CSV table of C-alpha atoms and ligand atoms in Angstrom, one decimal:
chain,number,residue,atom,x,y,z
A,33,MET,CA,-111.4,-52.9,-108.3
A,34,LYS,CA,-114.2,-54.9,-106.7
A,35,LYS,CA,-114.5,-58.3,-108.4
A,36,SER,CA,-117.9,-58.6,-110.0
A,37,LYS,CA,-120.4,-61.4,-109.4
A,38,ALA,CA,-120.6,-62.2,-113.1
A,39,ARG,CA,-116.9,-62.6,-113.4
A,40,THR,CA,-116.7,-65.1,-110.5
A,41,ARG,CA,-119.7,-67.1,-111.7
A,42,ALA,CA,-118.5,-67.3,-115.3
A,43,ALA,CA,-115.0,-68.2,-114.2
A,44,LEU,CA,-116.3,-70.9,-111.8
A,45,ALA,CA,-118.2,-72.8,-114.5
A,46,SER,CA,-115.1,-73.5,-116.6
A,47,THR,CA,-112.4,-73.2,-114.1
A,48,LYS,CA,-109.8,-75.9,-113.4
A,49,LEU,CA,-107.3,-76.3,-110.6
A,50,ARG,CA,-103.9,-77.9,-110.7
A,51,THR,CA,-103.8,-80.3,-107.7
A,52,VAL,CA,-101.1,-82.8,-106.6
A,53,THR,CA,-103.2,-85.6,-108.3
A,54,GLY,CA,-103.7,-83.6,-111.5
A,55,VAL,CA,-106.2,-81.3,-113.0
A,56,LEU,CA,-109.5,-80.8,-111.1
A,57,SER,CA,-112.7,-79.2,-112.5
A,58,ALA,CA,-114.1,-76.6,-110.2
A,59,ARG,CA,-117.5,-78.3,-110.6
A,60,SER,CA,-116.2,-81.1,-108.4
A,61,VAL,CA,-115.3,-78.8,-105.6
A,62,LYS,CA,-117.7,-79.0,-102.6
A,63,MET,CA,-116.1,-76.8,-99.9
A,64,ALA,CA,-112.6,-75.5,-99.9
A,65,MET,CA,-110.0,-74.3,-97.4
A,66,ALA,CA,-107.7,-71.6,-98.6
A,67,HIS,CA,-104.7,-71.9,-96.3
A,68,GLU,CA,-103.7,-75.1,-94.5
A,69,HIS,CA,-100.6,-77.2,-93.7
A,70,MET,CA,-100.4,-81.0,-93.5
A,71,PHE,CA,-96.7,-81.0,-92.8
A,72,THR,CA,-94.4,-78.1,-91.7
A,73,ASP,CA,-90.8,-78.3,-90.7
A,74,PHE,CA,-89.2,-75.5,-88.7
A,75,CYS,CA,-85.7,-77.1,-88.6
A,76,PRO,CA,-83.2,-75.1,-90.6
A,77,PRO,CA,-83.2,-76.8,-94.1
A,78,ASP,CA,-79.4,-77.1,-94.1
A,79,GLN,CA,-79.4,-79.3,-90.9
A,80,ASP,CA,-79.8,-83.1,-90.8
A,81,ALA,CA,-83.0,-83.0,-88.7
A,82,TYR,CA,-84.8,-81.2,-91.5
A,83,MET,CA,-87.5,-83.5,-93.0
A,84,ASP,CA,-86.0,-86.4,-91.0
A,85,VAL,CA,-89.3,-87.7,-89.6
A,86,ASN,CA,-91.2,-91.0,-89.6
A,87,TRP,CA,-93.1,-90.2,-92.8
A,88,SER,CA,-95.5,-93.2,-92.5
A,89,ASN,CA,-96.7,-91.8,-89.1
A,90,LYS,CA,-96.9,-88.2,-90.5
A,91,ILE,CA,-98.9,-89.4,-93.6
A,92,GLY,CA,-101.2,-91.4,-91.3
A,93,ALA,CA,-101.9,-88.4,-89.1
A,94,ALA,CA,-102.5,-86.2,-92.2
A,95,VAL,CA,-104.8,-88.8,-93.7
A,96,GLU,CA,-106.8,-88.9,-90.5
A,97,SER,CA,-107.1,-85.2,-90.4
A,98,ALA,CA,-108.0,-84.8,-94.1
A,99,ALA,CA,-110.7,-87.6,-93.7
A,100,VAL,CA,-112.3,-85.5,-90.9
A,101,LEU,CA,-112.4,-82.5,-93.2
A,102,HIS,CA,-113.8,-84.7,-96.0
A,103,ALA,CA,-116.6,-86.0,-93.7
A,104,LEU,CA,-117.4,-82.3,-93.0
A,105,GLY,CA,-117.8,-81.6,-96.7
A,106,VAL,CA,-114.4,-80.2,-97.6
A,107,ASN,CA,-112.8,-81.7,-100.6
A,108,LEU,CA,-110.3,-79.0,-101.7
A,109,VAL,CA,-107.4,-77.7,-99.5
A,110,VAL,CA,-104.8,-75.2,-100.6
A,111,GLU,CA,-101.6,-76.3,-98.8
A,112,TRP,CA,-99.2,-73.5,-98.2
A,113,THR,CA,-96.0,-75.4,-97.3
A,114,ASN,CA,-93.3,-74.4,-99.8
A,115,ILE,CA,-89.5,-74.9,-100.3
A,116,GLY,CA,-87.5,-74.7,-97.0
A,117,ILE,CA,-90.3,-75.4,-94.6
A,118,GLY,CA,-91.0,-79.1,-95.2
A,119,ARG,CA,-92.8,-79.4,-98.5
A,120,ASN,CA,-93.1,-83.1,-99.5
A,121,VAL,CA,-95.3,-83.5,-102.6
A,122,LEU,CA,-95.1,-87.3,-102.7
A,123,ALA,CA,-96.4,-87.5,-99.1
A,124,LEU,CA,-99.1,-84.9,-99.9
A,125,ARG,CA,-100.2,-86.9,-103.0
A,126,SER,CA,-100.4,-90.1,-100.8
A,127,VAL,CA,-102.6,-88.2,-98.3
A,128,SER,CA,-104.8,-87.0,-101.2
A,129,ARG,CA,-105.2,-90.5,-102.6
A,130,GLN,CA,-106.1,-91.9,-99.2
A,131,SER,CA,-108.5,-89.2,-98.1
A,132,ASN,CA,-110.1,-88.1,-101.4
A,133,VAL,CA,-109.3,-84.5,-100.5
A,134,HIS,CA,-107.7,-82.6,-103.3
A,135,PHE,CA,-104.6,-80.5,-102.5
A,136,VAL,CA,-103.1,-77.6,-104.4
A,137,CYS,CA,-99.5,-77.1,-103.4
A,138,PRO,CA,-97.1,-74.2,-104.0
A,139,THR,CA,-93.7,-73.4,-105.5
A,140,GLY,CA,-91.6,-70.6,-104.0
A,141,ILE,CA,-89.1,-70.4,-101.2
A,142,TYR,CA,-90.0,-69.6,-97.6
A,143,LYS,CA,-88.0,-66.6,-96.3
A,144,ASP,CA,-84.2,-66.3,-96.2
A,145,LEU,CA,-83.6,-69.7,-94.6
A,146,LYS,CA,-80.2,-70.7,-95.9
A,147,SER,CA,-81.9,-73.4,-97.9
A,148,PRO,CA,-79.4,-75.4,-99.9
A,149,VAL,CA,-82.0,-75.4,-102.7
A,150,LEU,CA,-81.3,-72.5,-105.1
A,151,ALA,CA,-78.6,-71.2,-102.8
A,152,ASN,CA,-76.3,-69.5,-105.3
A,153,VAL,CA,-78.4,-68.8,-108.3
A,154,SER,CA,-79.5,-65.6,-110.1
A,155,ILE,CA,-83.0,-64.2,-109.8
A,156,ALA,CA,-83.7,-65.4,-113.4
A,157,GLN,CA,-82.6,-68.9,-112.6
A,158,MET,CA,-84.7,-69.0,-109.5
A,159,ALA,CA,-87.7,-67.8,-111.5
A,160,ASP,CA,-87.0,-70.5,-114.0
A,161,HIS,CA,-87.0,-73.1,-111.3
A,162,PHE,CA,-90.4,-71.9,-110.0
A,163,VAL,CA,-91.8,-71.9,-113.5
A,164,SER,CA,-90.5,-75.5,-114.0
A,165,GLU,CA,-92.3,-76.6,-110.8
A,166,LEU,CA,-95.5,-75.0,-112.2
A,167,ALA,CA,-95.1,-76.3,-115.7
A,168,THR,CA,-93.4,-79.6,-115.4
A,169,GLY,CA,-93.1,-81.0,-111.9
A,170,ILE,CA,-91.5,-80.9,-108.4
A,171,ASP,CA,-88.5,-82.8,-107.1
A,172,GLY,CA,-88.3,-85.1,-110.1
A,173,THR,CA,-92.0,-86.0,-110.0
A,174,GLY,CA,-94.8,-85.0,-112.4
A,175,ILE,CA,-96.6,-83.3,-109.5
A,176,ARG,CA,-97.0,-79.7,-110.4
A,177,ALA,CA,-97.4,-76.7,-108.2
A,178,GLY,CA,-100.7,-74.8,-108.5
A,179,PHE,CA,-99.5,-71.4,-107.3
A,180,VAL,CA,-96.5,-69.5,-106.0
A,181,LYS,CA,-96.1,-68.8,-102.2
A,182,THR,CA,-93.8,-66.2,-100.8
A,183,SER,CA,-93.0,-64.7,-97.5
A,184,CYS,CA,-90.3,-62.5,-95.9
A,185,ASN,CA,-89.4,-61.2,-92.5
A,186,GLU,CA,-92.4,-59.6,-91.0
A,187,SER,CA,-90.6,-56.3,-90.5
A,188,GLY,CA,-89.4,-56.2,-94.1
A,189,ALA,CA,-87.6,-58.2,-96.8
A,190,THR,CA,-83.9,-58.9,-96.5
A,191,ARG,CA,-81.8,-58.4,-99.7
A,192,LYS,CA,-82.0,-62.1,-100.4
A,193,GLU,CA,-85.7,-62.1,-99.8
A,194,VAL,CA,-86.2,-59.3,-102.3
A,195,GLY,CA,-84.5,-61.6,-104.8
A,196,ILE,CA,-86.9,-64.4,-103.9
A,197,LEU,CA,-89.9,-62.1,-104.2
A,198,ARG,CA,-88.8,-60.8,-107.5
A,199,ALA,CA,-88.3,-64.4,-108.8
A,200,ALA,CA,-91.7,-65.3,-107.6
A,201,ALA,CA,-93.3,-62.3,-109.3
A,202,ILE,CA,-91.5,-63.1,-112.6
A,203,ALA,CA,-92.7,-66.8,-112.4
A,204,ALA,CA,-96.3,-65.8,-111.6
A,205,LYS,CA,-96.4,-63.3,-114.3
A,206,GLN,CA,-94.9,-65.7,-116.9
A,207,THR,CA,-97.3,-68.5,-116.1
A,208,GLY,CA,-100.4,-66.7,-115.0
A,209,ALA,CA,-100.2,-68.4,-111.6
A,210,ALA,CA,-101.6,-67.0,-108.3
A,211,LEU,CA,-99.0,-65.4,-106.0
A,212,GLY,CA,-99.7,-65.8,-102.3
A,213,PHE,CA,-97.9,-63.8,-99.7
A,214,HIS,CA,-97.6,-64.4,-95.9
A,215,GLY,CA,-98.4,-60.8,-94.8
A,216,PRO,CA,-99.2,-60.2,-91.1
A,217,GLU,CA,-97.9,-56.6,-91.5
A,218,ALA,CA,-99.8,-54.3,-93.9
A,219,LYS,CA,-96.8,-52.0,-94.4
A,220,THR,CA,-94.5,-54.9,-95.3
A,221,THR,CA,-97.2,-56.3,-97.6
A,222,ARG,CA,-97.5,-53.0,-99.4
A,223,ASN,CA,-93.8,-52.8,-99.9
A,224,VAL,CA,-93.7,-56.4,-101.2
A,225,VAL,CA,-96.5,-55.6,-103.6
A,226,LYS,CA,-94.4,-52.7,-105.0
A,227,ILE,CA,-91.5,-55.1,-105.6
A,228,MET,CA,-93.8,-57.5,-107.4
A,229,GLU,CA,-95.5,-54.8,-109.5
A,230,LYS,CA,-92.1,-53.7,-110.7
A,231,GLU,CA,-91.7,-57.1,-112.3
A,232,GLY,CA,-95.0,-56.6,-114.2
A,233,PHE,CA,-97.1,-58.8,-111.9
A,234,LYS,CA,-100.8,-57.7,-111.7
A,235,LEU,CA,-102.6,-57.7,-108.3
A,236,ASP,CA,-105.7,-59.5,-109.6
A,237,ARG,CA,-103.7,-62.7,-109.0
A,238,PHE,CA,-102.4,-61.6,-105.6
A,239,VAL,CA,-103.5,-63.4,-102.4
A,240,TRP,CA,-102.8,-61.7,-99.2
A,241,ALA,CA,-102.6,-64.3,-96.4
A,242,HIS,CA,-103.1,-63.3,-92.7
A,243,ALA,CA,-104.9,-60.2,-93.8
A,244,GLN,CA,-107.1,-60.3,-90.6
A,245,VAL,CA,-104.1,-58.9,-88.6
A,246,SER,CA,-104.2,-55.6,-90.5
A,247,THR,CA,-107.0,-53.0,-90.2
A,248,LEU,CA,-110.2,-53.0,-92.1
A,249,ASP,CA,-109.0,-49.9,-94.0
A,250,ASP,CA,-105.8,-51.7,-95.0
A,251,ASN,CA,-107.9,-54.7,-96.1
A,252,LYS,CA,-110.2,-52.5,-98.2
A,253,ARG,CA,-107.4,-50.6,-99.8
A,254,MET,CA,-105.7,-53.8,-101.0
A,255,ALA,CA,-109.0,-55.3,-102.2
A,256,ASP,CA,-109.7,-52.1,-104.1
A,257,ARG,CA,-106.6,-52.9,-106.1
A,258,GLY,CA,-108.0,-56.3,-107.1
A,259,ALA,CA,-106.3,-58.6,-104.6
A,260,PHE,CA,-107.8,-61.6,-102.8
A,261,LEU,CA,-107.7,-61.6,-99.0
A,262,GLN,CA,-107.4,-64.5,-96.5
A,263,TYR,CA,-108.7,-64.5,-93.0
A,264,ASP,CA,-106.9,-67.6,-91.9
A,265,ALA,CA,-106.9,-67.9,-88.2
A,266,ILE,CA,-110.5,-69.2,-87.8
A,267,GLY,CA,-110.7,-71.0,-84.5
A,268,ALA,CA,-107.3,-69.8,-83.2
A,269,HIS,CA,-108.9,-68.0,-80.3
A,270,THR,CA,-105.6,-66.4,-79.3
A,271,ASP,CA,-103.2,-64.0,-80.9
A,272,GLN,CA,-100.3,-66.3,-80.3
A,273,PHE,CA,-98.7,-65.5,-83.7
A,274,PHE,CA,-99.5,-62.2,-85.2
A,275,GLY,CA,-102.3,-60.6,-83.3
A,276,GLY,CA,-105.5,-59.3,-85.0
A,277,PRO,CA,-109.0,-60.5,-84.5
A,278,THR,CA,-109.2,-64.2,-83.8
A,279,SER,CA,-112.4,-64.7,-81.8
A,280,ASP,CA,-115.4,-65.8,-83.8
A,281,ALA,CA,-117.2,-62.6,-82.9
A,282,ALA,CA,-114.4,-60.4,-84.1
A,283,MET,CA,-113.9,-62.5,-87.3
A,284,LEU,CA,-117.6,-62.4,-88.1
A,285,GLU,CA,-117.7,-58.6,-87.5
A,286,ARG,CA,-114.7,-58.1,-90.0
A,287,LEU,CA,-116.3,-60.4,-92.5
A,288,GLY,CA,-119.7,-58.6,-92.2
A,289,GLN,CA,-118.0,-55.3,-92.8
A,290,MET,CA,-116.1,-56.5,-95.9
A,291,VAL,CA,-119.3,-58.0,-97.3
A,292,ALA,CA,-121.2,-54.8,-96.6
A,293,GLY,CA,-118.4,-52.9,-98.4
A,294,GLY,CA,-118.9,-55.0,-101.5
A,295,TYR,CA,-115.9,-57.3,-101.2
A,296,GLU,CA,-117.7,-60.6,-100.9
A,297,ASN,CA,-116.0,-62.0,-104.1
A,298,GLN,CA,-112.5,-61.4,-102.7
A,299,ILE,CA,-112.5,-63.0,-99.2
A,300,MET,CA,-111.4,-66.5,-98.2
A,301,LEU,CA,-111.3,-68.3,-94.9
A,302,SER,CA,-109.0,-71.0,-93.4
A,303,THR,CA,-107.5,-72.0,-90.1
A,304,ASP,CA,-103.8,-72.1,-91.0
A,305,ALA,CA,-103.4,-75.1,-88.7
A,306,ALA,CA,-100.5,-77.5,-89.2
A,307,VAL,CA,-101.3,-81.2,-88.7
A,308,CYS,CA,-97.7,-82.3,-88.3
A,309,ILE,CA,-94.8,-80.1,-87.3
A,310,ASN,CA,-91.1,-81.0,-87.0
A,311,PRO,CA,-89.7,-80.6,-84.4
A,312,PRO,CA,-92.7,-81.7,-82.4
A,313,GLU,CA,-92.2,-79.1,-79.6
A,314,PHE,CA,-93.1,-76.5,-82.2
A,315,GLN,CA,-96.5,-78.1,-82.7
A,316,TYR,CA,-99.3,-75.5,-82.1
A,317,ASP,CA,-102.8,-76.2,-81.1
A,318,ARG,CA,-105.2,-75.3,-83.8
A,319,ASP,CA,-108.0,-77.4,-85.2
A,320,ASN,CA,-108.5,-77.4,-89.0
A,321,ALA,CA,-112.0,-78.9,-88.6
A,322,TYR,CA,-113.2,-75.9,-86.5
A,323,LEU,CA,-114.1,-73.9,-89.6
A,324,SER,CA,-116.6,-76.4,-91.1
A,325,ARG,CA,-117.7,-77.8,-87.8
A,326,TYR,CA,-118.5,-74.6,-85.9
A,327,PHE,CA,-117.7,-71.4,-87.8
A,328,GLU,CA,-119.5,-72.1,-91.0
A,329,GLN,CA,-122.9,-72.2,-89.3
A,330,LYS,CA,-122.3,-68.9,-87.6
A,331,LEU,CA,-121.2,-67.4,-90.9
A,332,LYS,CA,-124.4,-68.5,-92.5
A,333,GLN,CA,-126.4,-66.9,-89.8
A,334,ARG,CA,-124.5,-63.7,-90.3
A,335,ILE,CA,-124.3,-63.3,-94.1
A,336,GLY,CA,-126.6,-66.1,-95.5
A,337,ALA,CA,-125.9,-69.4,-97.1
A,338,ARG,CA,-125.3,-68.1,-100.6
A,339,ARG,CA,-122.5,-65.7,-99.6
A,340,THR,CA,-121.1,-68.3,-97.2
A,341,ARG,CA,-120.8,-70.7,-100.2
A,342,LYS,CA,-119.1,-68.0,-102.2
A,343,ILE,CA,-116.5,-67.4,-99.5
A,344,LEU,CA,-115.9,-71.1,-98.6
A,345,ARG,CA,-115.8,-72.3,-102.2
A,346,ASP,CA,-116.1,-70.0,-105.2
A,347,ASN,CA,-113.6,-67.5,-104.1
A,348,VAL,CA,-111.0,-70.1,-103.4
A,349,VAL,CA,-111.5,-71.7,-106.8
A,350,ALA,CA,-111.3,-68.2,-108.5
A,351,ALA,CA,-108.1,-67.2,-106.6
A,352,PHE,CA,-106.2,-70.5,-107.0
A,353,ARG,CA,-107.4,-71.5,-110.5
A,354,GLN,CA,-104.7,-73.1,-112.5
A,355,PRO,CA,-102.0,-70.9,-114.1
A,356,THR,CA,-103.7,-69.3,-117.0
A,357,LYS,CA,-100.7,-69.4,-119.4
A,358,LEU,CA,-99.7,-73.0,-119.0
B,41,ZN,ZN1,-99.5,-70.8,-93.2
């Protein structure tokens, strides 16, 4: 199912997004980044070191980074850090207030991490928790999640991860929220989609992150089923994580092929950089400003300004629009 032009345009005019500072009209969005991280913590969440950082320093660094994006014309960022990997919604709201960049943040648990949060609960209870974060607020605040983010081991979901994926699908279906999945492996992504569909979740609200790592054919097949795709290693220039095309030339070629195939309403771009990582030795070198500063111009030359705007704004708004049933 290729998403039609009319559908995207009509949706954009009246669409709203749920950000960490409240509801945002799509009309206010200039340019958007579909997959970024301000803070990420790779310490196991059951250890003392987890989230034990100098938060005023981290917030300062994130404000500086977000201000650079803002100066480049970006005022909406979808932040993909969820439970178990350093999500801090109060810090994110503070960054948003100080930079004037709007952030959408997720609910959902990152992989099977022995997170003390939701350790011994049923799938239904876990789904209820995700729903409450979408409908009411996170960590005792009124800050609500705008989508559900999931992931699992790249080679396939563990038993516990299957439970997390099912809970995520139930919550997304119940609320009408987008459901994003970290999917560097096409086969694993297809298996995960099967698990989600068994819960009644429909793929028109599915966002496949790291889709550039899979083949063009794999991308098209998933897009044919209505999913959104993210090419989120713009400016990475190496295959240090998952492989796949990362050079600008390779990314432009893939984008050109998808546009030529009629999928221009289903593609999003981002850098998947992380401004602050704990522990600091895990910090990786990727510049979230690269997309707007350098790649955007190359994209315009390749596919034109109108399609570039669609990919760098309209599609992000359509994919991450606020949960439709809340
Ligand atoms: Zn990410």
